[in-house]
PDB file of C-alpha atoms in Angstrom:
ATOM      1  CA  UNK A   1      13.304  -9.480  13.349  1.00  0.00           C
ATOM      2  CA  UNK A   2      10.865 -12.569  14.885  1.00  0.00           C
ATOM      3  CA  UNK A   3       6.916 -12.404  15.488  1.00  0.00           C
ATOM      4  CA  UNK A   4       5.279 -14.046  17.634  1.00  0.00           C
ATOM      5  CA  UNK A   5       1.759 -14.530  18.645  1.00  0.00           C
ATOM      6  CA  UNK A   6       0.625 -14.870  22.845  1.00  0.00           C
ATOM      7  CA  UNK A   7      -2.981 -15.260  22.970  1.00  0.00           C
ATOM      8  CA  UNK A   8      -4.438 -12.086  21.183  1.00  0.00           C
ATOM      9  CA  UNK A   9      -1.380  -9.984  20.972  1.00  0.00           C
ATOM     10  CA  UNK A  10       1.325  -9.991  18.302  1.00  0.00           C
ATOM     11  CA  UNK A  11       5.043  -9.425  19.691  1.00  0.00           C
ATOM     12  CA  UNK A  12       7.404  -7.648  17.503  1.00  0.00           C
ATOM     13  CA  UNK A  13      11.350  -8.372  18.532  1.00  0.00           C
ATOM     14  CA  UNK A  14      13.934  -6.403  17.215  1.00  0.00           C
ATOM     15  CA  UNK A  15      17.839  -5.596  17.646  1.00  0.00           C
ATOM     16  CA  UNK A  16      18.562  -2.059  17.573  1.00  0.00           C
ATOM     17  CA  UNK A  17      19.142  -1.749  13.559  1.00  0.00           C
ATOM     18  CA  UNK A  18      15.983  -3.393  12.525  1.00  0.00           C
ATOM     19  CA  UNK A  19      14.079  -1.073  15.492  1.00  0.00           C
ATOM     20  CA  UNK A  20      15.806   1.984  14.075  1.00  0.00           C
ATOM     21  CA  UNK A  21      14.793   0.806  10.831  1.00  0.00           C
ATOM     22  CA  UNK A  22      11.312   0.117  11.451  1.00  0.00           C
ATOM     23  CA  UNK A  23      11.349   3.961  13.350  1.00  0.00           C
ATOM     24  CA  UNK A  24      12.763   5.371   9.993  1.00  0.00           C
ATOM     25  CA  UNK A  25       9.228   3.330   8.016  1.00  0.00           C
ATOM     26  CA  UNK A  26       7.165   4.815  10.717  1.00  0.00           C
ATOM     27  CA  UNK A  27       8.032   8.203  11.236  1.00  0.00           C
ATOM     28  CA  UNK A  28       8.223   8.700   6.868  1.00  0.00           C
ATOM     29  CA  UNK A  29       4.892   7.242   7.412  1.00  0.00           C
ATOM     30  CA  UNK A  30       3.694  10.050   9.764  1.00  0.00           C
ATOM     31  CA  UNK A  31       4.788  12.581   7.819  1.00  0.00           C
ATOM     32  CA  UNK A  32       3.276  11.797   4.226  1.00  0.00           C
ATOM     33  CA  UNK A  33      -0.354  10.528   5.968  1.00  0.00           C
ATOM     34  CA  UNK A  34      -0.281  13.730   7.474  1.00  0.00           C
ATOM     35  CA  UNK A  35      -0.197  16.136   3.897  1.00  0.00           C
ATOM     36  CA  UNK A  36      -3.196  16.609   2.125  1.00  0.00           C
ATOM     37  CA  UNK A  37      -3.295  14.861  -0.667  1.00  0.00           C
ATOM     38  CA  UNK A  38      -2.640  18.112  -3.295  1.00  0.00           C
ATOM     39  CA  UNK A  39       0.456  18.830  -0.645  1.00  0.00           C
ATOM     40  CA  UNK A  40       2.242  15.294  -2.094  1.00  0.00           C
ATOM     41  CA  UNK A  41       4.505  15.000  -4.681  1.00  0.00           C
ATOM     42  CA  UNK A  42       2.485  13.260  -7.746  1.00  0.00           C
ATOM     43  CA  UNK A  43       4.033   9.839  -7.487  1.00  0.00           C
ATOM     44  CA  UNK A  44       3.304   9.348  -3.697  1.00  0.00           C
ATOM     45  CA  UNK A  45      -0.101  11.207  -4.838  1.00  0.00           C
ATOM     46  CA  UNK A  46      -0.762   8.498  -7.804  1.00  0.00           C
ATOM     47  CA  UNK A  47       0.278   5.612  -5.636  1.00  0.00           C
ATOM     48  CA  UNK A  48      -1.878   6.406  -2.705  1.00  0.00           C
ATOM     49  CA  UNK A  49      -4.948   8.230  -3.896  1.00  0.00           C
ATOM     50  CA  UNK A  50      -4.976   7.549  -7.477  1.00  0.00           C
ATOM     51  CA  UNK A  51      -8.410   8.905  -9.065  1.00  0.00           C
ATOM     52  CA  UNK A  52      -8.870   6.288 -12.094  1.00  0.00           C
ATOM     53  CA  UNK A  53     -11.324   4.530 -10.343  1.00  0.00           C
ATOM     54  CA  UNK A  54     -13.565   7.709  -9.884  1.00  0.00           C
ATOM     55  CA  UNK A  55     -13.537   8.532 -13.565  1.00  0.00           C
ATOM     56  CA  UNK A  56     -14.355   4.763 -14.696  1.00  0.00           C
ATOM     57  CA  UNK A  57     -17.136   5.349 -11.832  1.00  0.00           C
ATOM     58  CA  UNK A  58     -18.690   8.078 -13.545  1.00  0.00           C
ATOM     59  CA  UNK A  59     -17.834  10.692 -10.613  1.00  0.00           C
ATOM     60  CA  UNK A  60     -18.318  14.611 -10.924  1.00  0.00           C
ATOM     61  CA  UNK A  61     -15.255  16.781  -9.930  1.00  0.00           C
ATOM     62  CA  UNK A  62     -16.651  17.140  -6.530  1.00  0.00           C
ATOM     63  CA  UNK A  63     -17.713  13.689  -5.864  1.00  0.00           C
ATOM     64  CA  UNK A  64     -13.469  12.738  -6.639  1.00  0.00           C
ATOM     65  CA  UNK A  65     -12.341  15.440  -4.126  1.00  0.00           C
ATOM     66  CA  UNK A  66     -14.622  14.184  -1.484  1.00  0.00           C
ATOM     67  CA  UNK A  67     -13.798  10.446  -1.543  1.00  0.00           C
ATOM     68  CA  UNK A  68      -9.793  11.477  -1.937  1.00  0.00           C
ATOM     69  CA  UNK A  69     -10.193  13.650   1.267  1.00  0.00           C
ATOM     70  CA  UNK A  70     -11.916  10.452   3.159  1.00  0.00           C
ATOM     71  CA  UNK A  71      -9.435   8.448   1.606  1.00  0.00           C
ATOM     72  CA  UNK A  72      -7.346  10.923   3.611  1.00  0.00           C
ATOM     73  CA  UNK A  73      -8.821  11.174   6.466  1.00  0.00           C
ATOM     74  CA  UNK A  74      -8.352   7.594   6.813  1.00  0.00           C
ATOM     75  CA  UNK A  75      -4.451   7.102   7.140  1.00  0.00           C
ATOM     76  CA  UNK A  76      -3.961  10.349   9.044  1.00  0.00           C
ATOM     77  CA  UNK A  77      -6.558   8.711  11.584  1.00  0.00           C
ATOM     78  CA  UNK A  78      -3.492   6.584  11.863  1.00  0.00           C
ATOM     79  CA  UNK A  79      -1.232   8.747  13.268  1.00  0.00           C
ATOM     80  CA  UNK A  80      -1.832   9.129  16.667  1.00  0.00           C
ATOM     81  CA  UNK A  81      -0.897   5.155  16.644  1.00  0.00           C
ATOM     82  CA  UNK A  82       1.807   5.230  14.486  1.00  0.00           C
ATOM     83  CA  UNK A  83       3.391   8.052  16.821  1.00  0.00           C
ATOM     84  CA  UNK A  84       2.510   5.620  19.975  1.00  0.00           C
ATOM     85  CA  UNK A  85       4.588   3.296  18.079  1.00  0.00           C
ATOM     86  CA  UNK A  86       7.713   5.250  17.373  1.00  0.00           C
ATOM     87  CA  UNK A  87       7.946   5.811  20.986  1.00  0.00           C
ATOM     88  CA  UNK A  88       8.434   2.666  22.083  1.00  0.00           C
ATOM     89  CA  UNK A  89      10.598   1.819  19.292  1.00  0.00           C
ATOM     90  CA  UNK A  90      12.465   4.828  20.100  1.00  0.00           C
ATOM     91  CA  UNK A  91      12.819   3.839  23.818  1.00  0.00           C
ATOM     92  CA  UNK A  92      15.317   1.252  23.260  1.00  0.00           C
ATOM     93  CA  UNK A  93      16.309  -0.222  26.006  1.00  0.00           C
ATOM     94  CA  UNK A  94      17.747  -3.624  26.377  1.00  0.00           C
ATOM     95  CA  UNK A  95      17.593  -5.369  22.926  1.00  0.00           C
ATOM     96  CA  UNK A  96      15.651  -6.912  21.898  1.00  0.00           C
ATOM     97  CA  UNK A  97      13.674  -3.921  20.890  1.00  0.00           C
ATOM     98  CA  UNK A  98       9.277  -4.971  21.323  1.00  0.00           C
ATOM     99  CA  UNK A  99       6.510  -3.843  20.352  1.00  0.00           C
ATOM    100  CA  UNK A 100       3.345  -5.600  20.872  1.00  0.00           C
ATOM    101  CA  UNK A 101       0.419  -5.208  18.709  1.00  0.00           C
ATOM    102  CA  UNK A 102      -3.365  -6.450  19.148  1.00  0.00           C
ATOM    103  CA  UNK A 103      -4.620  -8.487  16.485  1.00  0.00           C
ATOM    104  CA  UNK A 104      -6.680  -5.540  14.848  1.00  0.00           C
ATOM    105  CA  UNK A 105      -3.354  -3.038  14.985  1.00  0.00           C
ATOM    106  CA  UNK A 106      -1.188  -5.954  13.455  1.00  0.00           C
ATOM    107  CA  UNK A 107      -3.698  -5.850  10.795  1.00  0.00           C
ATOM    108  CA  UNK A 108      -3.603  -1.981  10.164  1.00  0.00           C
ATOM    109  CA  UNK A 109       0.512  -2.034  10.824  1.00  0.00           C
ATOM    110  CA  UNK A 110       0.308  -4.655   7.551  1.00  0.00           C
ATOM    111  CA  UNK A 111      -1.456  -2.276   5.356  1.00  0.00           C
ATOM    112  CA  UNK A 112       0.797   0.870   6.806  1.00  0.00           C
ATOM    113  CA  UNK A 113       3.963  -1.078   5.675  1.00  0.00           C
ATOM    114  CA  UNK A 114       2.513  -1.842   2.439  1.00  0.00           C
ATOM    115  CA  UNK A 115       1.990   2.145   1.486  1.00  0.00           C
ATOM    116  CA  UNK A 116       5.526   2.379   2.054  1.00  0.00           C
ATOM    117  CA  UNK A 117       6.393  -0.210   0.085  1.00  0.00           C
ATOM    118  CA  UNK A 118       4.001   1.400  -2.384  1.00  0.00           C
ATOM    119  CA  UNK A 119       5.641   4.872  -1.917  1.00  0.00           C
ATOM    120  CA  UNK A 120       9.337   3.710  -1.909  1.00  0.00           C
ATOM    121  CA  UNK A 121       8.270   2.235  -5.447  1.00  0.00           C
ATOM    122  CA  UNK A 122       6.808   4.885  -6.556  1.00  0.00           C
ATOM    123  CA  UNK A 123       9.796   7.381  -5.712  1.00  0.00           C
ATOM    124  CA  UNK A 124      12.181   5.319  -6.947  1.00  0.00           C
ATOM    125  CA  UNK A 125       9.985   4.061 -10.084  1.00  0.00           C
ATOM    126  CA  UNK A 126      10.261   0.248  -9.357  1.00  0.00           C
ATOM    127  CA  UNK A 127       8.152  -1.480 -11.630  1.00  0.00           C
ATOM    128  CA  UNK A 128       7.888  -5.137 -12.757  1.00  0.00           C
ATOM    129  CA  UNK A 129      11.178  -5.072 -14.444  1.00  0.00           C
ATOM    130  CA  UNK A 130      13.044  -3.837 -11.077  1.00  0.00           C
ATOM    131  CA  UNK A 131      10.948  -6.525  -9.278  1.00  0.00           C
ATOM    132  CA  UNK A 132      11.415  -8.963 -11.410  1.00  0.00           C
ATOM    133  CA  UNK A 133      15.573  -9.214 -11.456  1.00  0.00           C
ATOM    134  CA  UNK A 134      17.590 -12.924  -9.684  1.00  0.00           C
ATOM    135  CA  UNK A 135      20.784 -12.110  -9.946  1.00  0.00           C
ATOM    136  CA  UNK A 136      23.124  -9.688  -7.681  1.00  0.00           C
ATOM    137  CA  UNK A 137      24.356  -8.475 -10.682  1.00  0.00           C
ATOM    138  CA  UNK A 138      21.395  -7.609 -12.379  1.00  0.00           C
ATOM    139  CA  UNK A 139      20.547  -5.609  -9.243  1.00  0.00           C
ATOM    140  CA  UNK A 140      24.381  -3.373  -9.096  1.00  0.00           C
ATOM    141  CA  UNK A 141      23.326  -2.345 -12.302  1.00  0.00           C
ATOM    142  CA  UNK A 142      20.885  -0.404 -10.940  1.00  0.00           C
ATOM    143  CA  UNK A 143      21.181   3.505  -9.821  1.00  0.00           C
ATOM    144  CA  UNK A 144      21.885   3.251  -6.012  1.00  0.00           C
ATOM    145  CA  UNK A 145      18.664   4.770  -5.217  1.00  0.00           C
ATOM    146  CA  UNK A 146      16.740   2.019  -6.739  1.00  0.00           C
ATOM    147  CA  UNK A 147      18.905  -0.807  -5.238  1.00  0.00           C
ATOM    148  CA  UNK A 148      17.860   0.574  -1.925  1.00  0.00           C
ATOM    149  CA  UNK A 149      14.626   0.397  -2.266  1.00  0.00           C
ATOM    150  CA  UNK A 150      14.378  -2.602  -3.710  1.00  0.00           C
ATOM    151  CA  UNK A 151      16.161  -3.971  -0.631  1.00  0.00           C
ATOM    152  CA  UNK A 152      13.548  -2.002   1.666  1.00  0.00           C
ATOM    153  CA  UNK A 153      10.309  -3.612  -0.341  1.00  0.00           C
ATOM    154  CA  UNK A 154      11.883  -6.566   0.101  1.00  0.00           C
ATOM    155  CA  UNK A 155      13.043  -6.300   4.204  1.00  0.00           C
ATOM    156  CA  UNK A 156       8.922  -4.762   4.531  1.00  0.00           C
ATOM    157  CA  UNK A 157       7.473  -7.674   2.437  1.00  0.00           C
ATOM    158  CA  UNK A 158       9.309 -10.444   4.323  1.00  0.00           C
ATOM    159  CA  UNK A 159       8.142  -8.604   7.660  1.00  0.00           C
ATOM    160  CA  UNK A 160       4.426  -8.117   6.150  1.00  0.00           C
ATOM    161  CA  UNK A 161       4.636 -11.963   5.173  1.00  0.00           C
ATOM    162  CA  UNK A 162       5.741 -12.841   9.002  1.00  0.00           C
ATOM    163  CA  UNK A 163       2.903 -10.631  10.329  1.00  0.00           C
ATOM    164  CA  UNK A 164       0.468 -12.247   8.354  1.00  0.00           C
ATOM    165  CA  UNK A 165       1.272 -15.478   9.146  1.00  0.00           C
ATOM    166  CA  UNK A 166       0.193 -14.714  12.336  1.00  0.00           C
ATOM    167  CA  UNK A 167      -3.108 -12.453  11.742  1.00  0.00           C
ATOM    168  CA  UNK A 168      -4.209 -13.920   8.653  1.00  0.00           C
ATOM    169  CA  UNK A 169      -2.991 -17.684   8.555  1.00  0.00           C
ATOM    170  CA  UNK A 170      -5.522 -18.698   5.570  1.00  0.00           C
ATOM    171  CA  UNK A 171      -4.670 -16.415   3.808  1.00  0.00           C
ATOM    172  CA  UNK A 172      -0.723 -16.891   4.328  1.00  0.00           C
ATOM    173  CA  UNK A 173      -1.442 -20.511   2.836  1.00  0.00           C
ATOM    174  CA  UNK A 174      -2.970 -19.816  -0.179  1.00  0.00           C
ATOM    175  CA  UNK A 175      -0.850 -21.580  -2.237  1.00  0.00           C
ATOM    176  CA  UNK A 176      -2.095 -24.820  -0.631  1.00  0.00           C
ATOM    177  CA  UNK A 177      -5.388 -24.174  -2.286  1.00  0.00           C
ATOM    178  CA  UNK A 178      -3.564 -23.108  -5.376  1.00  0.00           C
ATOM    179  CA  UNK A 179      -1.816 -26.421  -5.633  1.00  0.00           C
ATOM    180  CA  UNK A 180      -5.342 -28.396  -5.138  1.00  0.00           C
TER     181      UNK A 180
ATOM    182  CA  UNK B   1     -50.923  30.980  19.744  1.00  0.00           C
ATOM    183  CA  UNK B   2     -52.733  33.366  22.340  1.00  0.00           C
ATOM    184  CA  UNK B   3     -53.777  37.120  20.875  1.00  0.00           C
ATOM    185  CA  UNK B   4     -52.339  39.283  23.346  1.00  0.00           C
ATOM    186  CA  UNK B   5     -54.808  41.562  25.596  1.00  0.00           C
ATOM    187  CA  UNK B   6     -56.929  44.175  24.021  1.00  0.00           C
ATOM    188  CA  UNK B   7     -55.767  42.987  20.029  1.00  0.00           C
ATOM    189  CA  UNK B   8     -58.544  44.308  17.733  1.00  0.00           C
ATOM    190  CA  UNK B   9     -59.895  41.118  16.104  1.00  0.00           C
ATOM    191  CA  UNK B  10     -59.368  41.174  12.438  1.00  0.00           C
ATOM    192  CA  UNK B  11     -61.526  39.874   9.795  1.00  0.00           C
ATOM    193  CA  UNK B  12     -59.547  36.181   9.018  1.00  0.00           C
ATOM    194  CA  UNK B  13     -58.598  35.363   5.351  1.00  0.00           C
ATOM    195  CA  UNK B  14     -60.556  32.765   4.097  1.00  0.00           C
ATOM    196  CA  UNK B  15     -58.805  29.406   3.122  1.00  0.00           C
ATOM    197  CA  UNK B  16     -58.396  29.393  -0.752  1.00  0.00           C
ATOM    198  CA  UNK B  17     -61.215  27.149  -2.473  1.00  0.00           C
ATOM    199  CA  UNK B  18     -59.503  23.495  -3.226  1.00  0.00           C
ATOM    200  CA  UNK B  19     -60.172  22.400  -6.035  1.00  0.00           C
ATOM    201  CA  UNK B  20     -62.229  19.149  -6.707  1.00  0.00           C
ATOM    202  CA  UNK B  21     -59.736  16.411  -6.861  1.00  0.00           C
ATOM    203  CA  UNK B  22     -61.487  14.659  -9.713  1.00  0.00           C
ATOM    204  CA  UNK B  23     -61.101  17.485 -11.972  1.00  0.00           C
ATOM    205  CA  UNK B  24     -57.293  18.136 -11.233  1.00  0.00           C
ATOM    206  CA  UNK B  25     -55.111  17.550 -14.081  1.00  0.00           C
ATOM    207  CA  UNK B  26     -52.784  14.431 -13.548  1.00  0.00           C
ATOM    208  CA  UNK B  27     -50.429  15.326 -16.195  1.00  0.00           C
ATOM    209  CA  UNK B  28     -47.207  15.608 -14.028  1.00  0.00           C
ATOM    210  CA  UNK B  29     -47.904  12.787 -11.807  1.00  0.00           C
ATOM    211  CA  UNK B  30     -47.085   9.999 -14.029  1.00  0.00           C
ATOM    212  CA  UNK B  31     -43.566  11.423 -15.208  1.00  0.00           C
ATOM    213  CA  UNK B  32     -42.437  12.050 -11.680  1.00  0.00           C
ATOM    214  CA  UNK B  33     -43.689   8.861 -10.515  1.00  0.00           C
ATOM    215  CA  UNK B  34     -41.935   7.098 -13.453  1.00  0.00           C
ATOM    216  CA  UNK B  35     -38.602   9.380 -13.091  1.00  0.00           C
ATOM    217  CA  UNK B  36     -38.522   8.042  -9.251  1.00  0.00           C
ATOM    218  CA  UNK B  37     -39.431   4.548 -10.144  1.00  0.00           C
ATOM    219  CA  UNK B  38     -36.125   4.653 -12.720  1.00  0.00           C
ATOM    220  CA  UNK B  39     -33.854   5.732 -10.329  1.00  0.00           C
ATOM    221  CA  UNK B  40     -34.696   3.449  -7.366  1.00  0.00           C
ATOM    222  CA  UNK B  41     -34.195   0.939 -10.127  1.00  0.00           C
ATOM    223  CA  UNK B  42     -31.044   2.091 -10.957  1.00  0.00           C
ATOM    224  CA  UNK B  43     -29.704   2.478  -7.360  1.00  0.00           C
ATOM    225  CA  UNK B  44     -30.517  -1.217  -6.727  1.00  0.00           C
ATOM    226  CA  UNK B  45     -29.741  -2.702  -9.682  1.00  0.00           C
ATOM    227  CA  UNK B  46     -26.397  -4.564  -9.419  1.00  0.00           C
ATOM    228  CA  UNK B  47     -24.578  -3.641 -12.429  1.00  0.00           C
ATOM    229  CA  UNK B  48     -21.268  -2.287 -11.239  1.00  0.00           C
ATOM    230  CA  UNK B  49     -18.098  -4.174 -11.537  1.00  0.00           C
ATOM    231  CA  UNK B  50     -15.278  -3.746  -9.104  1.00  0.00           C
ATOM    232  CA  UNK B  51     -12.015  -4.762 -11.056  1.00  0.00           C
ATOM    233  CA  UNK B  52      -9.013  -5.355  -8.979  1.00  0.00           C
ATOM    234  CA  UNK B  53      -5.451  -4.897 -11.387  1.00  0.00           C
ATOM    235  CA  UNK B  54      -2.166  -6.785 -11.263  1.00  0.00           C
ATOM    236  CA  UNK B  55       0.859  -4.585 -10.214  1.00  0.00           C
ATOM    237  CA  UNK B  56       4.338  -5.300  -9.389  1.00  0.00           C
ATOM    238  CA  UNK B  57       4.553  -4.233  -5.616  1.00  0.00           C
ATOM    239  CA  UNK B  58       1.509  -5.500  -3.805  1.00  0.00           C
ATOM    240  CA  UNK B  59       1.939  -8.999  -2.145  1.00  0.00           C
ATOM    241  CA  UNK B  60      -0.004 -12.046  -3.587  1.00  0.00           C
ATOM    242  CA  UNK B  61      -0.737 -13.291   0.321  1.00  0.00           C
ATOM    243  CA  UNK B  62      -1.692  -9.499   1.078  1.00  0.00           C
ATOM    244  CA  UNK B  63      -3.743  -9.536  -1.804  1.00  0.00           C
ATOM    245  CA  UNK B  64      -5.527 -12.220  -0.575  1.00  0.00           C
ATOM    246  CA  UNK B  65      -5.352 -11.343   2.842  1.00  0.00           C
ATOM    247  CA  UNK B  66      -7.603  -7.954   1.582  1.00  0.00           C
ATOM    248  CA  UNK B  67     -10.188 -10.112  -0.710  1.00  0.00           C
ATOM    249  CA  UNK B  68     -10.574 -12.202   2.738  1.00  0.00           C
ATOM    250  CA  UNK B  69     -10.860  -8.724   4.872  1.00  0.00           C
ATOM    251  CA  UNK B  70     -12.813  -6.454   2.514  1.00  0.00           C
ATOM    252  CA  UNK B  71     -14.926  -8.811   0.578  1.00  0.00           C
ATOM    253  CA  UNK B  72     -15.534 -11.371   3.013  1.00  0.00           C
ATOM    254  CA  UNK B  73     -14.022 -13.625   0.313  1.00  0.00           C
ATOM    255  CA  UNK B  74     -13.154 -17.658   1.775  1.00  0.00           C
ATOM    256  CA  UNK B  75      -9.553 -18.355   1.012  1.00  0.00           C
ATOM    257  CA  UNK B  76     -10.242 -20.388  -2.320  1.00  0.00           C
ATOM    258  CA  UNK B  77     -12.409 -17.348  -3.560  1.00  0.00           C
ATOM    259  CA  UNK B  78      -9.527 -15.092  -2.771  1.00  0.00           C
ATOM    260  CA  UNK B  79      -6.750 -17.408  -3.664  1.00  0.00           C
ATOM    261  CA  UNK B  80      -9.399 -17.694  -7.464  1.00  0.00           C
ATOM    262  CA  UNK B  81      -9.353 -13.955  -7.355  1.00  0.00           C
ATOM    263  CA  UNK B  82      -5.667 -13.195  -6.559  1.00  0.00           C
ATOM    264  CA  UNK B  83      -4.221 -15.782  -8.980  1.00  0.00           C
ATOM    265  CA  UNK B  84      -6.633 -14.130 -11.891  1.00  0.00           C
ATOM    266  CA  UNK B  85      -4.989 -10.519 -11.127  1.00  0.00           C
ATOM    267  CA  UNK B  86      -1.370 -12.284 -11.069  1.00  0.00           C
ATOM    268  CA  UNK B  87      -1.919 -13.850 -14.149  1.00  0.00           C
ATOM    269  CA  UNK B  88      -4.666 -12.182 -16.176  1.00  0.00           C
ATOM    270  CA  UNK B  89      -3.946  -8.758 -15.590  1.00  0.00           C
ATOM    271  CA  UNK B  90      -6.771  -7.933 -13.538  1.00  0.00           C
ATOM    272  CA  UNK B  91     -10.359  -9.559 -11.858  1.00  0.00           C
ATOM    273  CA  UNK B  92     -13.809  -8.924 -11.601  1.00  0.00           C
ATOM    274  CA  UNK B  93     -14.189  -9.522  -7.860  1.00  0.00           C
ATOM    275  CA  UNK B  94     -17.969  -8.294  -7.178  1.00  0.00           C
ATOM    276  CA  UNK B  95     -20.692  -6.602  -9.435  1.00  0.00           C
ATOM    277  CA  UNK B  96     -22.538  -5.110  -7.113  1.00  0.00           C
ATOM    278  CA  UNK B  97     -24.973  -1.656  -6.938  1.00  0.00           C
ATOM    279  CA  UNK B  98     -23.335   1.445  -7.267  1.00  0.00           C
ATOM    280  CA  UNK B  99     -23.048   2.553  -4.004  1.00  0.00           C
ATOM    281  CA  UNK B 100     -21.858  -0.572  -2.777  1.00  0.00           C
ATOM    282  CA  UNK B 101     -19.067  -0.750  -5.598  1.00  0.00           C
ATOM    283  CA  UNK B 102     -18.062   3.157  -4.398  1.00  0.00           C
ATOM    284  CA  UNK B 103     -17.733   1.298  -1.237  1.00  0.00           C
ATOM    285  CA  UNK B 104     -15.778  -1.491  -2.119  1.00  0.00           C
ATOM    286  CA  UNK B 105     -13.699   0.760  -4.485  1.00  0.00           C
ATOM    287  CA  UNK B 106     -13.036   2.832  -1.576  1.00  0.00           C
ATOM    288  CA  UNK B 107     -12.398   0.073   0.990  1.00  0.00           C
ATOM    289  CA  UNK B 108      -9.882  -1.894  -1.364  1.00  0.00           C
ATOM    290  CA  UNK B 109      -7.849   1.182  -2.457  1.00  0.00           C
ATOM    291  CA  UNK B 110      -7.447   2.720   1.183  1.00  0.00           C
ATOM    292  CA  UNK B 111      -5.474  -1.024   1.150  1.00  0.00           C
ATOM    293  CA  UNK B 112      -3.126   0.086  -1.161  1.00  0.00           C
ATOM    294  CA  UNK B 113      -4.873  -2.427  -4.499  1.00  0.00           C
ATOM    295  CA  UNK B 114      -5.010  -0.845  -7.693  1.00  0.00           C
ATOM    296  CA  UNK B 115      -9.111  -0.824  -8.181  1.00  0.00           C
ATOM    297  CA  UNK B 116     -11.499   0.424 -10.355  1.00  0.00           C
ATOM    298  CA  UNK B 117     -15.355   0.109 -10.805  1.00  0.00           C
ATOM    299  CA  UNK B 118     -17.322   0.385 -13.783  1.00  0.00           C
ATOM    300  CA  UNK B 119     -20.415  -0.408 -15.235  1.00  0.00           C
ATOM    301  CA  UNK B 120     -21.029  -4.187 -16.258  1.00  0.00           C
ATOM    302  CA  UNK B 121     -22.027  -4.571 -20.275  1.00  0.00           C
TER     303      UNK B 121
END
């Protein structure tokens, strides 16, 4: 997959796989914004809308429910773009597969890839141990399950890291200010 | 309002007798004034820390990327920031009034961070 910038928009190229990937991300994506929070399993639920911060906050019962349902309202705001999305991803014609983004949708598609690199953990219970292994070995050991998402956090985080070498270039060279 | 046409005219009420101001007790002025004077205190008083925690998923140039975003942060504040979640476990990154922290709290989350406010010491 490459990213490019031209002028204010962000181009997306694909071959078929990665597209039909990146469809696969997307519509998942669709469907879990789309439940109400109480509707998701508890690990996609934890992930996504945990409540710790509300308790530590001092919130009532009511107070919680109402920020979690904005909280909500939020990523299924998202949809109606995400679904624009899938289309022309699903359109396919002559590879390579595009989609092009403005700057401010590049920006939201970052944080929409990151909850399903959120959720895939969270399914799969990747932690810092699973994130943490170098070796090919280390990583057969795992169940299947786990050594495919693994490979899916890491295929979203390189594409995340792409994107935001484009949208967010100080912040892509952090390290630079790191090493001073 | 206009009476309508051929009303009888009724005697009118007199207004109650007001008291003299001077000689009104003044007993639950002070405590209401003081209660309201505490909690506009409160609500701008900025004692609320927004704590940011370290997990294994989220990004450290995403991370940073959302410091930058949310909290207006300049890279080398965010970079500060980001590096203090990796390696301390977590990071103060505003102490602010309440409602602002609910907003920050809310803000950072809907980014997928691990966050939490709570009142500073």
């Amino acid at each position: 997959m490459h990213v490019e910038r031209e002028q204010d928009r962000i181009r997306l190229s694909a071959n078929p796989l990665e597209a039909q990937i990146l469809e696969q991300v997307l519509r998942l994506i669709i469907k879990h914004y789309q439940l109400k929070p109480p509707q998701l399993d508890p690990k996609t639920a934890a992930a996504w809308y945990s409540t710790h911060g509300c308790k530590t906050g001092g919130m009532s019962e009511e107070e919680t429910s109402d920020w979690v349902e904005s909280l909500h309202s939020l990523k299924n705001a998202q949809v109606s773009r995400l679904e624009e999305w899938v289309t022309r991803l699903a359109a396919r014609q002559s590879p390579p597969v595009q989609l092009e983004l403005s700057f401010n949708e590049a920006a939201s598609f970052i944080t929409i890839l990151n909850d399903y690199r959120l959720f895939l953990a969270a399914r799969h219970d990747i932690g810092q141990h699973e994130m943490d292994l170098h070796s090919l070995r280390a990583l057969q050991e795992l169940p299947a399950d786990q050594q495919n998402a693994i490979c899916q956090i890491d295929f979203v985080g390189w594409l995340m890291d792409d994107l935001l070498r484009l949208v967010a270039p100080e912040a892509s060279r952090w390290a630079e200010t790191a090493e001073e | 309002m206009a009476q309508p046409a051929g009303a009888a005219t009724k005697a009118l009420t007199p207004w109650p007798q007001l008291a003299d101001a001077s000689s009104m007790s003044t007993e639950v002025l002070p405590d209401i004034a003081e209660d309201t004077e505490e909690k506009v205190k409160e609500a701008f008083e900025k004692n609320w820390n927004v704590i940011v925690w370290n997990d294994p998923i989220n990004l450290m140039t995403y991370v940073v990327f959302v410091f930058m975003r949310v909290l207006a942060f300049t890279k080398e504040k965010a970079t500060k920031h980001m590096l203090e979640v990796h390696k301390l476990g977590k990071s103060v990154v505003a102490t602010e009034t309440h409602e602002k922290a609910e907003l920050y709290h809310q803000q950072i989350q809907a980014h997928g961070l691990i966050v939490t406010i709570e009142q500073a010491d």
